[in-house]
Short mmCIF file of C-alpha atoms and ligand atoms in Angstrom, two decimals:
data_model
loop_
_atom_site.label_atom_id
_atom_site.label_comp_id
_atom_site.label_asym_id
_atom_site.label_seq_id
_atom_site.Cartn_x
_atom_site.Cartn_y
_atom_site.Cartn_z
CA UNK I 1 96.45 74.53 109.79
CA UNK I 2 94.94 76.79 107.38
CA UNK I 3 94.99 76.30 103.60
CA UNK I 4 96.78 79.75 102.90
CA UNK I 5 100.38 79.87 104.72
CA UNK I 6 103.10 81.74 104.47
CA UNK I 7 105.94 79.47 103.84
CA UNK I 8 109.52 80.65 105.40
CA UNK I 9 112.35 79.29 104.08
CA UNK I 10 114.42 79.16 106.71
CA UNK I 11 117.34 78.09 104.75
CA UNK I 12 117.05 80.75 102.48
CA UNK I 13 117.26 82.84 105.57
CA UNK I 14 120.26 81.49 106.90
CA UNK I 15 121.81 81.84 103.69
CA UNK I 16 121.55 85.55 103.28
CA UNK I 17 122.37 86.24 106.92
CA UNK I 18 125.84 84.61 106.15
CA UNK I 19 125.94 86.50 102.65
CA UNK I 20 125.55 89.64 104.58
CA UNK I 21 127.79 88.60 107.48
CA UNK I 22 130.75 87.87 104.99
CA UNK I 23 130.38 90.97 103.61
CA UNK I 24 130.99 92.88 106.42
CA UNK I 25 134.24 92.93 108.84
CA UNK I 26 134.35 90.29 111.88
CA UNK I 27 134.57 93.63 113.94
CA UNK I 28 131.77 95.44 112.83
CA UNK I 29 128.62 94.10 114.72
CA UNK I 30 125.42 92.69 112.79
CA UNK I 31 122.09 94.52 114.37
CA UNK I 32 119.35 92.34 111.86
CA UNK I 33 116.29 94.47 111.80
CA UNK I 34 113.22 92.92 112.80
CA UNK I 35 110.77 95.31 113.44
CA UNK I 36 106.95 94.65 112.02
CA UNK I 37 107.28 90.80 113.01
CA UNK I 38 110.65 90.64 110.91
CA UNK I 39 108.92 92.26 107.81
CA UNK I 40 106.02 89.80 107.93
CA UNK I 41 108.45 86.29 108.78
CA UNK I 42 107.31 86.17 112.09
CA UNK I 43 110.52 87.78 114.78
CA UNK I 44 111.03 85.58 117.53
CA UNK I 45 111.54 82.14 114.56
CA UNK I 46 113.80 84.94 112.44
CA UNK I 47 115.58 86.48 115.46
CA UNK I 48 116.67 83.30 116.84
CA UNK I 49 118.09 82.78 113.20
CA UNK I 50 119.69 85.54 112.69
CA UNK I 51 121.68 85.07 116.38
CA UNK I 52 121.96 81.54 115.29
CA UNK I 53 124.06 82.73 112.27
CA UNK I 54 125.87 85.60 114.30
CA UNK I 55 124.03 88.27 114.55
CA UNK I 56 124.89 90.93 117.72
CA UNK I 57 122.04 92.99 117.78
CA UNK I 58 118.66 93.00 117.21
CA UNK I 59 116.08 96.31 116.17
CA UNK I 60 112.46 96.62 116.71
CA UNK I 61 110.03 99.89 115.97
CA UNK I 62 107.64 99.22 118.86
CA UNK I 63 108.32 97.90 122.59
CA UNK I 64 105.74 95.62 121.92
CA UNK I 65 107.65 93.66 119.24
CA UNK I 66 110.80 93.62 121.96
CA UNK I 67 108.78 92.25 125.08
CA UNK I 68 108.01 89.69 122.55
CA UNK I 69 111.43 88.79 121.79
CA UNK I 70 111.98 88.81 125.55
CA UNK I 71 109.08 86.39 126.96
CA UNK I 72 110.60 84.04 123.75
CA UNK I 73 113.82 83.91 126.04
CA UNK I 74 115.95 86.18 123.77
CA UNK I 75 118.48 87.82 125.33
CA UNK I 76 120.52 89.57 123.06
CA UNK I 77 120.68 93.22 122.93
CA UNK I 78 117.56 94.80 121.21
CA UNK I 79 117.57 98.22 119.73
CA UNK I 80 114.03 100.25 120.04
CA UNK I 81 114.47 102.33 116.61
CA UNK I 82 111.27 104.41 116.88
CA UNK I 83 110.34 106.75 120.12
CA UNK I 84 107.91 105.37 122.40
CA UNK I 85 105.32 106.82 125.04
CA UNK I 86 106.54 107.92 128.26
CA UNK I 87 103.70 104.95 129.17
CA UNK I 88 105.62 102.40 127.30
CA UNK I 89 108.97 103.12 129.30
CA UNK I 90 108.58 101.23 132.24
CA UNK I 91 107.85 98.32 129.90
CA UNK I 92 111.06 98.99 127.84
CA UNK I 93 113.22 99.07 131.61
CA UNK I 94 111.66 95.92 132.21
CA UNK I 95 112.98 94.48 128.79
CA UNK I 96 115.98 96.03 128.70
CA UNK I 97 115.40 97.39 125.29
CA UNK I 98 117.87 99.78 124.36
CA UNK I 99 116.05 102.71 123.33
CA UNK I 100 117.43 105.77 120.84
CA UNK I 101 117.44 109.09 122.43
CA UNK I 102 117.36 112.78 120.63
CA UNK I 103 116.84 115.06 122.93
CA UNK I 104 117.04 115.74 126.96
CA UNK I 105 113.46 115.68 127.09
CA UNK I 106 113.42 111.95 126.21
CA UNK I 107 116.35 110.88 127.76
CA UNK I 108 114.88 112.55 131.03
CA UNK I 109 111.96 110.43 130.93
CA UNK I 110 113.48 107.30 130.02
CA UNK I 111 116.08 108.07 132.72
CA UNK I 112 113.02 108.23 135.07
CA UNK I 113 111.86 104.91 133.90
CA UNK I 114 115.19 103.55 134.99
CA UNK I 115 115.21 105.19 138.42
CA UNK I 116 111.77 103.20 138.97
CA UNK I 117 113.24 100.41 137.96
CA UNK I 118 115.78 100.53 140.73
CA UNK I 119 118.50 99.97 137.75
CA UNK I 120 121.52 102.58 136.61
CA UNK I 121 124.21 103.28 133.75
CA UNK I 122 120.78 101.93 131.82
CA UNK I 123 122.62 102.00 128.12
CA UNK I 124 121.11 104.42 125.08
CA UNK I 125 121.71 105.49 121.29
CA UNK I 126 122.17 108.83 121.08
CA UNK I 127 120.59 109.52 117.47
CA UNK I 128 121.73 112.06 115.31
CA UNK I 129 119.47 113.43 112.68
CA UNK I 130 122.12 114.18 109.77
CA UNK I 131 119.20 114.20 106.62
CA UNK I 132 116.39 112.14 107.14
CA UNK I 133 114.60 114.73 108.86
CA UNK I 134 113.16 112.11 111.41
CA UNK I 135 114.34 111.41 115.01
CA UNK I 136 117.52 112.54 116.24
CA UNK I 137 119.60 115.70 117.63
CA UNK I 138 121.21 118.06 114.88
CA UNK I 139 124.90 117.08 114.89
CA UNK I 140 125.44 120.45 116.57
CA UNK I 141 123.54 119.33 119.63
CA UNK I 142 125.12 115.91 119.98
CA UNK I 143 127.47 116.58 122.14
CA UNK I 144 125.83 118.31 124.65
CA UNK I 145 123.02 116.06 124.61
CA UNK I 146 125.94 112.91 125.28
CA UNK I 147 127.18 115.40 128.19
CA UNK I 148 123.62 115.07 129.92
CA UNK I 149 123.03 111.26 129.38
CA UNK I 150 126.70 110.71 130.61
CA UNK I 151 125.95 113.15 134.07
CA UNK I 152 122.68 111.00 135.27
CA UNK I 153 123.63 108.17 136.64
CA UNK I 154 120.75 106.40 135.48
CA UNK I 155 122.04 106.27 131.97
CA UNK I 156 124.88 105.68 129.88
CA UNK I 157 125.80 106.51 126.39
CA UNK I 158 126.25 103.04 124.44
CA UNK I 159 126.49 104.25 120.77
CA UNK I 160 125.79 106.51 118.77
CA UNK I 161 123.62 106.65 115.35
CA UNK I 162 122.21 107.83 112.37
CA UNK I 163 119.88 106.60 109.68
CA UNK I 164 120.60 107.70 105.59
CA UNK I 165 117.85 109.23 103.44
CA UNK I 166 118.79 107.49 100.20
CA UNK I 167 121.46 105.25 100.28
CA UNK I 168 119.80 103.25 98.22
CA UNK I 169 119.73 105.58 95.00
CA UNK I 170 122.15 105.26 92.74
CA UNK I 171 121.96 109.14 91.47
CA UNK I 172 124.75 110.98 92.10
CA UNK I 173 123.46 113.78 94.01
CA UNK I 174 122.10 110.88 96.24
CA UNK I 175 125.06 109.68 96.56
CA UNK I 176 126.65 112.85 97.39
CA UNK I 177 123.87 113.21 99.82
CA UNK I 178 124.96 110.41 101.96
CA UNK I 179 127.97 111.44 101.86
CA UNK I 180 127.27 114.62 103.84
CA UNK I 181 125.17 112.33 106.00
CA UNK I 182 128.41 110.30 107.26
CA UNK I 183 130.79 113.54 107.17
CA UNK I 184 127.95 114.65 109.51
CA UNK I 185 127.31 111.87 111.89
CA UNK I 186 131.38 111.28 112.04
CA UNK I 187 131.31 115.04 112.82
CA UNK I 188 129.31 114.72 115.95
CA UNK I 189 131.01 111.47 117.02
CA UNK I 190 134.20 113.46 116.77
CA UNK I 191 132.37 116.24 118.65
CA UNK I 192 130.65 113.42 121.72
CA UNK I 193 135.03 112.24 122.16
CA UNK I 194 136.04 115.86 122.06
CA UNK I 195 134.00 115.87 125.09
CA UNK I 196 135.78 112.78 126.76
CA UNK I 197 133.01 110.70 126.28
CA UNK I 198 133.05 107.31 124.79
CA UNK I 199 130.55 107.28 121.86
CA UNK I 200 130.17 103.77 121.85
CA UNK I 201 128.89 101.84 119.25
CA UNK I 202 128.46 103.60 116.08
CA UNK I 203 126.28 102.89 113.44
CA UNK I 204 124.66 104.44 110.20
CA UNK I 205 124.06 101.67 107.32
CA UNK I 206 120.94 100.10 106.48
CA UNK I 207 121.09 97.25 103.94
CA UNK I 208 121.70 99.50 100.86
CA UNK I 209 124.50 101.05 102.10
CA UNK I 210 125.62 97.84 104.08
CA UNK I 211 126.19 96.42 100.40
CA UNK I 212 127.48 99.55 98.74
CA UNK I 213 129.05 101.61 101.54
CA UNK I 214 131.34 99.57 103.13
CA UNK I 215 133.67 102.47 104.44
CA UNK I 216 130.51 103.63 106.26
CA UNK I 217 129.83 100.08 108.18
CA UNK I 218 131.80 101.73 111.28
CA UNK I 219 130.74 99.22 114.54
CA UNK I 220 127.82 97.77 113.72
CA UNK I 221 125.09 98.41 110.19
CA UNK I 222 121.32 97.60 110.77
CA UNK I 223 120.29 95.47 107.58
CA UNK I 224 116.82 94.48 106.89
CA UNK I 225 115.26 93.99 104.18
CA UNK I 226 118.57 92.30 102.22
CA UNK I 227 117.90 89.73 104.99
CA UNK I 228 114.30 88.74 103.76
CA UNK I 229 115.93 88.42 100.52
CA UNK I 230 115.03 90.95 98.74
CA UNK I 231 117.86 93.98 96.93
CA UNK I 232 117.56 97.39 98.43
CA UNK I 233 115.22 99.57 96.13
CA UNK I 234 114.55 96.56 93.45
CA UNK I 235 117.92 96.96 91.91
CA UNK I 236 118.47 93.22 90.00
CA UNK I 237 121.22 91.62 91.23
CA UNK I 238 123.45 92.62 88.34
CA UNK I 239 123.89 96.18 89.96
CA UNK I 240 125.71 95.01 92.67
CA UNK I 241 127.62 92.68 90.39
CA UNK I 242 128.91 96.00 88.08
CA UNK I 243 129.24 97.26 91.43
CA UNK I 244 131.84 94.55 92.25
CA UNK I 245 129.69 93.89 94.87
CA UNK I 246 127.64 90.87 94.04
CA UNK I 247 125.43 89.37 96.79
CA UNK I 248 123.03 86.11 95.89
CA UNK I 249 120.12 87.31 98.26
CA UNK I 250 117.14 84.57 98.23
CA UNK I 251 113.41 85.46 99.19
CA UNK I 252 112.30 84.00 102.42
CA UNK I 253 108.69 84.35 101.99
CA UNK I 254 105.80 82.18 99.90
CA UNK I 255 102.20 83.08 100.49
CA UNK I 256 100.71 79.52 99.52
CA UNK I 257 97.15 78.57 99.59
CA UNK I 258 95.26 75.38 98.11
CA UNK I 259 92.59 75.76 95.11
CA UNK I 260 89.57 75.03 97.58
CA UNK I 261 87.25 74.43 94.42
CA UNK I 262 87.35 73.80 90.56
CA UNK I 263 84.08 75.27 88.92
CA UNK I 264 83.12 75.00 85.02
CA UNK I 265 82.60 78.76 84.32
CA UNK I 266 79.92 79.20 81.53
CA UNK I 267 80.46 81.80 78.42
CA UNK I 268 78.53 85.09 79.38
CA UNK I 269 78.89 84.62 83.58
CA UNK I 270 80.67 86.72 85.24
CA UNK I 271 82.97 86.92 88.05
CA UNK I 272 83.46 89.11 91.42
CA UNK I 273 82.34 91.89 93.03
CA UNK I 274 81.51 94.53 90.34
CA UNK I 275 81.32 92.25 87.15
CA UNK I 276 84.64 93.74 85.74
CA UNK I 277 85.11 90.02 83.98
CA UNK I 278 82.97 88.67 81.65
CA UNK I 279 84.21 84.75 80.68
CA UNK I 280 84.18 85.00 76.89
CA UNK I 281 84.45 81.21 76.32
CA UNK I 282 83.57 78.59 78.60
CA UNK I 283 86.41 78.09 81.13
CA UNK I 284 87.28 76.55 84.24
CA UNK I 285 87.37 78.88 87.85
CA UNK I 286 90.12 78.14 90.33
CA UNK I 287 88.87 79.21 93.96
CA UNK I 288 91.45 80.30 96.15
CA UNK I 289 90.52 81.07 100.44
CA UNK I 290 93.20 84.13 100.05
CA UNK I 291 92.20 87.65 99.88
CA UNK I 292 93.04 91.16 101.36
CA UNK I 293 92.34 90.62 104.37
CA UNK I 294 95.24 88.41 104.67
CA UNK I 295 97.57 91.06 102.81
CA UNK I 296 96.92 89.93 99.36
CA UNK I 297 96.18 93.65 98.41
CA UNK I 298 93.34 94.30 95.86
CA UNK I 299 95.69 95.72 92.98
CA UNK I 300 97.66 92.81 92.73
CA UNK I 301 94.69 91.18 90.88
CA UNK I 302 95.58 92.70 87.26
CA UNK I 303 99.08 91.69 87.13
CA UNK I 304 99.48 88.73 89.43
CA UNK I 305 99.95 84.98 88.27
CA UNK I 306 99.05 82.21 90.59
CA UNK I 307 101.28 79.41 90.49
CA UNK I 308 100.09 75.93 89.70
CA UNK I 309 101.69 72.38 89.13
CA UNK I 310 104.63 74.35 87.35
CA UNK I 311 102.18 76.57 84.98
CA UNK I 312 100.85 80.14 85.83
CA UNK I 313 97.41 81.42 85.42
CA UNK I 314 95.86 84.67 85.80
CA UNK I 315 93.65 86.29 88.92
CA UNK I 316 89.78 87.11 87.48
CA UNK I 317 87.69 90.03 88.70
CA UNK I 318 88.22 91.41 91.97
CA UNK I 319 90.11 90.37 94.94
CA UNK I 320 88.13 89.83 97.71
CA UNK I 321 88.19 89.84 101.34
CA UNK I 322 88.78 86.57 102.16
CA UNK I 323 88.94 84.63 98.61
CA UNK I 324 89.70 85.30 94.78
CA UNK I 325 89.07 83.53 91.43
CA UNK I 326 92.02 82.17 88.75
CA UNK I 327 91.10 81.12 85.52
CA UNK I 328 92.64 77.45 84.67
CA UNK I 329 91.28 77.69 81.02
CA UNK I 330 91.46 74.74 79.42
CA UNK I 331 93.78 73.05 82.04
CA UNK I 332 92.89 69.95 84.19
CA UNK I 333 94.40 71.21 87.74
CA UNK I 334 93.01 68.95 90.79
CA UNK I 335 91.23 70.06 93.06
CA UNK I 336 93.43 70.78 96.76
CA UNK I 337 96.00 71.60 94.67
CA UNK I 338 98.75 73.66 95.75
CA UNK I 339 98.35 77.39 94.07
CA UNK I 340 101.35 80.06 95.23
CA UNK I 341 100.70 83.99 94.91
CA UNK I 342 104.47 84.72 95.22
CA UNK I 343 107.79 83.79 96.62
CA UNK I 344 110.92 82.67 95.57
CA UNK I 345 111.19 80.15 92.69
CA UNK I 346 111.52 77.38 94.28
CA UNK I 347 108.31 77.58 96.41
CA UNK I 348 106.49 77.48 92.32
CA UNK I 349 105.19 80.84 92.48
CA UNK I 350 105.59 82.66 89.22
CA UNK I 351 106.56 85.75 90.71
CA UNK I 352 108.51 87.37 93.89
CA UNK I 353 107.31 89.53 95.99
CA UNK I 354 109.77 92.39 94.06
CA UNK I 355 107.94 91.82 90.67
CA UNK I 356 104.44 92.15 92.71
CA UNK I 357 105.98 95.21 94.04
CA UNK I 358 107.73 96.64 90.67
CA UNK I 359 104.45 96.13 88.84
CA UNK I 360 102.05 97.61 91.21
CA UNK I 361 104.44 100.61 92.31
CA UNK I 362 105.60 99.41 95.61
CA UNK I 363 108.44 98.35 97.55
CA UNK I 364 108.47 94.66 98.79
CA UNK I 365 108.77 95.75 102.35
CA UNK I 366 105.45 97.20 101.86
CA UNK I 367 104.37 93.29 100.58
CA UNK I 368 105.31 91.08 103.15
CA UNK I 369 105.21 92.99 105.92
CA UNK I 370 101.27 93.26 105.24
CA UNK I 371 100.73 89.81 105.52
CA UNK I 372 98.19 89.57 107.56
CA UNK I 373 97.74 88.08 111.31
CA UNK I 374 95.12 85.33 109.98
CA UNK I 375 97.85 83.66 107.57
CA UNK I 376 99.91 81.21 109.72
CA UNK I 377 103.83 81.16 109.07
CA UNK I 378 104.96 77.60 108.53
CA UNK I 379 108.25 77.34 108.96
CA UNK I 380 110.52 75.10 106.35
C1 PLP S 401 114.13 99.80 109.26
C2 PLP S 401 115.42 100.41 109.60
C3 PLP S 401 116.61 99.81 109.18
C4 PLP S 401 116.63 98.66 108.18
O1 PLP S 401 116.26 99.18 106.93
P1 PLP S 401 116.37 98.31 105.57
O2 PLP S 401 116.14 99.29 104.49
O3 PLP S 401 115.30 97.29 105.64
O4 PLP S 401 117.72 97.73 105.57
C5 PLP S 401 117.80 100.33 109.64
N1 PLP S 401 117.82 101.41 110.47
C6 PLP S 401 116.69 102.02 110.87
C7 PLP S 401 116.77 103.20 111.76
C8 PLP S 401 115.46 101.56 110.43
O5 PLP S 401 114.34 102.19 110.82
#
């Protein structure tokens, strides 16, 4: 295998699957979110998880990701959050991936897809866009829209859904904000029964509001990112502690290499692409096979410590493509030693993924999910 990995801890996994889980009631159903390979921890390995430690659901963006799931033998339900082509809808029939629908238009060509498919009563979410301003009906349209998926007999209405804007802001117009997102969504729920017509499963919370919003869990909420371990937004974990809702989330994901080469660097030379660091005393270069190309983004190098034999030292000039440079100073580290960009303590690293992200103004979704194709998840 290659030097640079990206270590899953599975236990750490497992562990905030059942923090989540025992947050939420035994009749609300867990839909774990695992969409962009399972924000960078590989789906199929984190799916199989996450059903291991009773999860009901799954959610994908892409068909793609849920044919994968399929050929890996999964079988539980799978929720297709974004739209697809009309193309990709004989592929999502095949996989029965349950797709969410927002207008007729949609629903008639997915209901098409089913006909081909020789199938019938083919569930779908009907979305309901209450303030994201993404995908989804207005709340005024829901029920007419349930009325056509219910009349084709190719479909069949098996929840209903909305997603929140900023649930994860603690502001109080924010919060007020989501609060007209519910009153809206349980609006056209009320307005899909006034009809006659069972709404299904309902759902609306994402992992912020999963942890904050409890009266909002309804049948089922759609964490993701509290799963991988990190807090919604990069709130420490002492907001949801004042909260009274405390949660000990643990980060799944190290991006580990080895140092490859130990090099005495002379006074004067400098190092990377575009000389931006001169050594000013003789020193000793750590070479690490880990660039951007395997996610490790190019403006991590000015505030990123690598992790060493318990001691931290600091990226020089620029990332690269496939490599960068750490300076060991006046340290003796082996070479083929272990050297850890980020992750959670225990994998050595000297930083998470969230301080990578709160010091280069990102969010840690954007972090591991980047991880690249190249960098092999080992599983622990
Ligand atoms: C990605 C996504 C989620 C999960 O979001 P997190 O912020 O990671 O919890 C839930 N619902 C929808 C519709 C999504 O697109």
């Amino acid at each position: 295998m290659r030097a640079t990995v990206a270590k899953i801890y599975t236990e750490n996994l497992r562990h905030n699957i059942r923090e989540i889980r025992k947050r939420v009631s035994p009749r609300t159903k867990l839909c774990v979110a695992v969409k962009a390979d399972a924000y960078g921890h590989g789906a199929v390995k984190c799916a199989e998880i996450a059903l291991e430690q009773g999860a009901d659901f799954l959610a994908v963006a892409a068909v793609s990701e849920g044919a994968e799931l399929r050929a890996a033998g999964i079988a539980a339900p799978v929720l297709l959050l974004s739209l697809c082509h009309p193309d990709e809808m004989d592929e999502l029939v095949a996989n029965d991936l349950t797709p969410l629908v927002g207008d007729a238009d949609y629903a008639g060509a997915v209901a098409r897809a089913v006909r081909r498919a020789g199938k019938t009563r083919y569930p779908v979410h009907l979305a309901v866009d209450t303030g994201m301003g993404r995908i989804g009906c207005y709340p005024r349209e829901a029920a007419a829209l349930a009325r056509e998926i219910v009349a084709t007999d190719a479909l069949s209405l098996g929840g209903m859904c909305t997603h929140f804007a900023v649930s994860d802001s603690p502001a109080a117009a924010d919060k007020s904000y989501t609060d007209v997102q519910f009153a809206r969504f349980s609006q056209a729920v009320v307005s899909v029964r006034a009809e006659g017509i069972d709404p299904g499963i309902c759902h609306c919370c994402n992992s912020a509001a999963t942890l904050e919003r409890p009266e909002f869990h309804g049948d089922m909420v759609r964490p993701g990112i509290i799963v991988y371990g990190y807090y919604p937004d990069g709130k420490p974990r002492s907001y949801y502690t004042g909260i009274g809702r405390d949660i000990d989330l643990r980060p799944v994901m190290a991006l580990a290499t080895s140092v490859v080469a130990v090099r005495p660097l002379e006074k004067g030379m400098s190092v990377s692409y575009g000389r931006t660091w001169t050594a000013e005393r003789d020193t000793t270069l750590g070479v690490l096979p880990v660039g951007y190309a395997d996610g490790l983004f190019r403006r991590f190098a000015s505030v990123m410590r690598v992790g060493v034999n318990g001691a931290s030292y600091p990226i020089r000039g620029r990332i690269c493509m496939d490599q960068c440079m750490v300076d060991f100073g006046t340290d003796t580290v082996e070479r083929w030693s272990e050297a850890v960009l980020f992750g959670p303590k225990e994998s050595g690293a000297a930083q998470s993924a969230q301080e990578l992200a709160d010091a280069t103004g990102t969010i840690s979704y954007e972090i591991t999910s980047a991880i690249t194709k190249r960098v092999p998840r080992l599983y622990l």
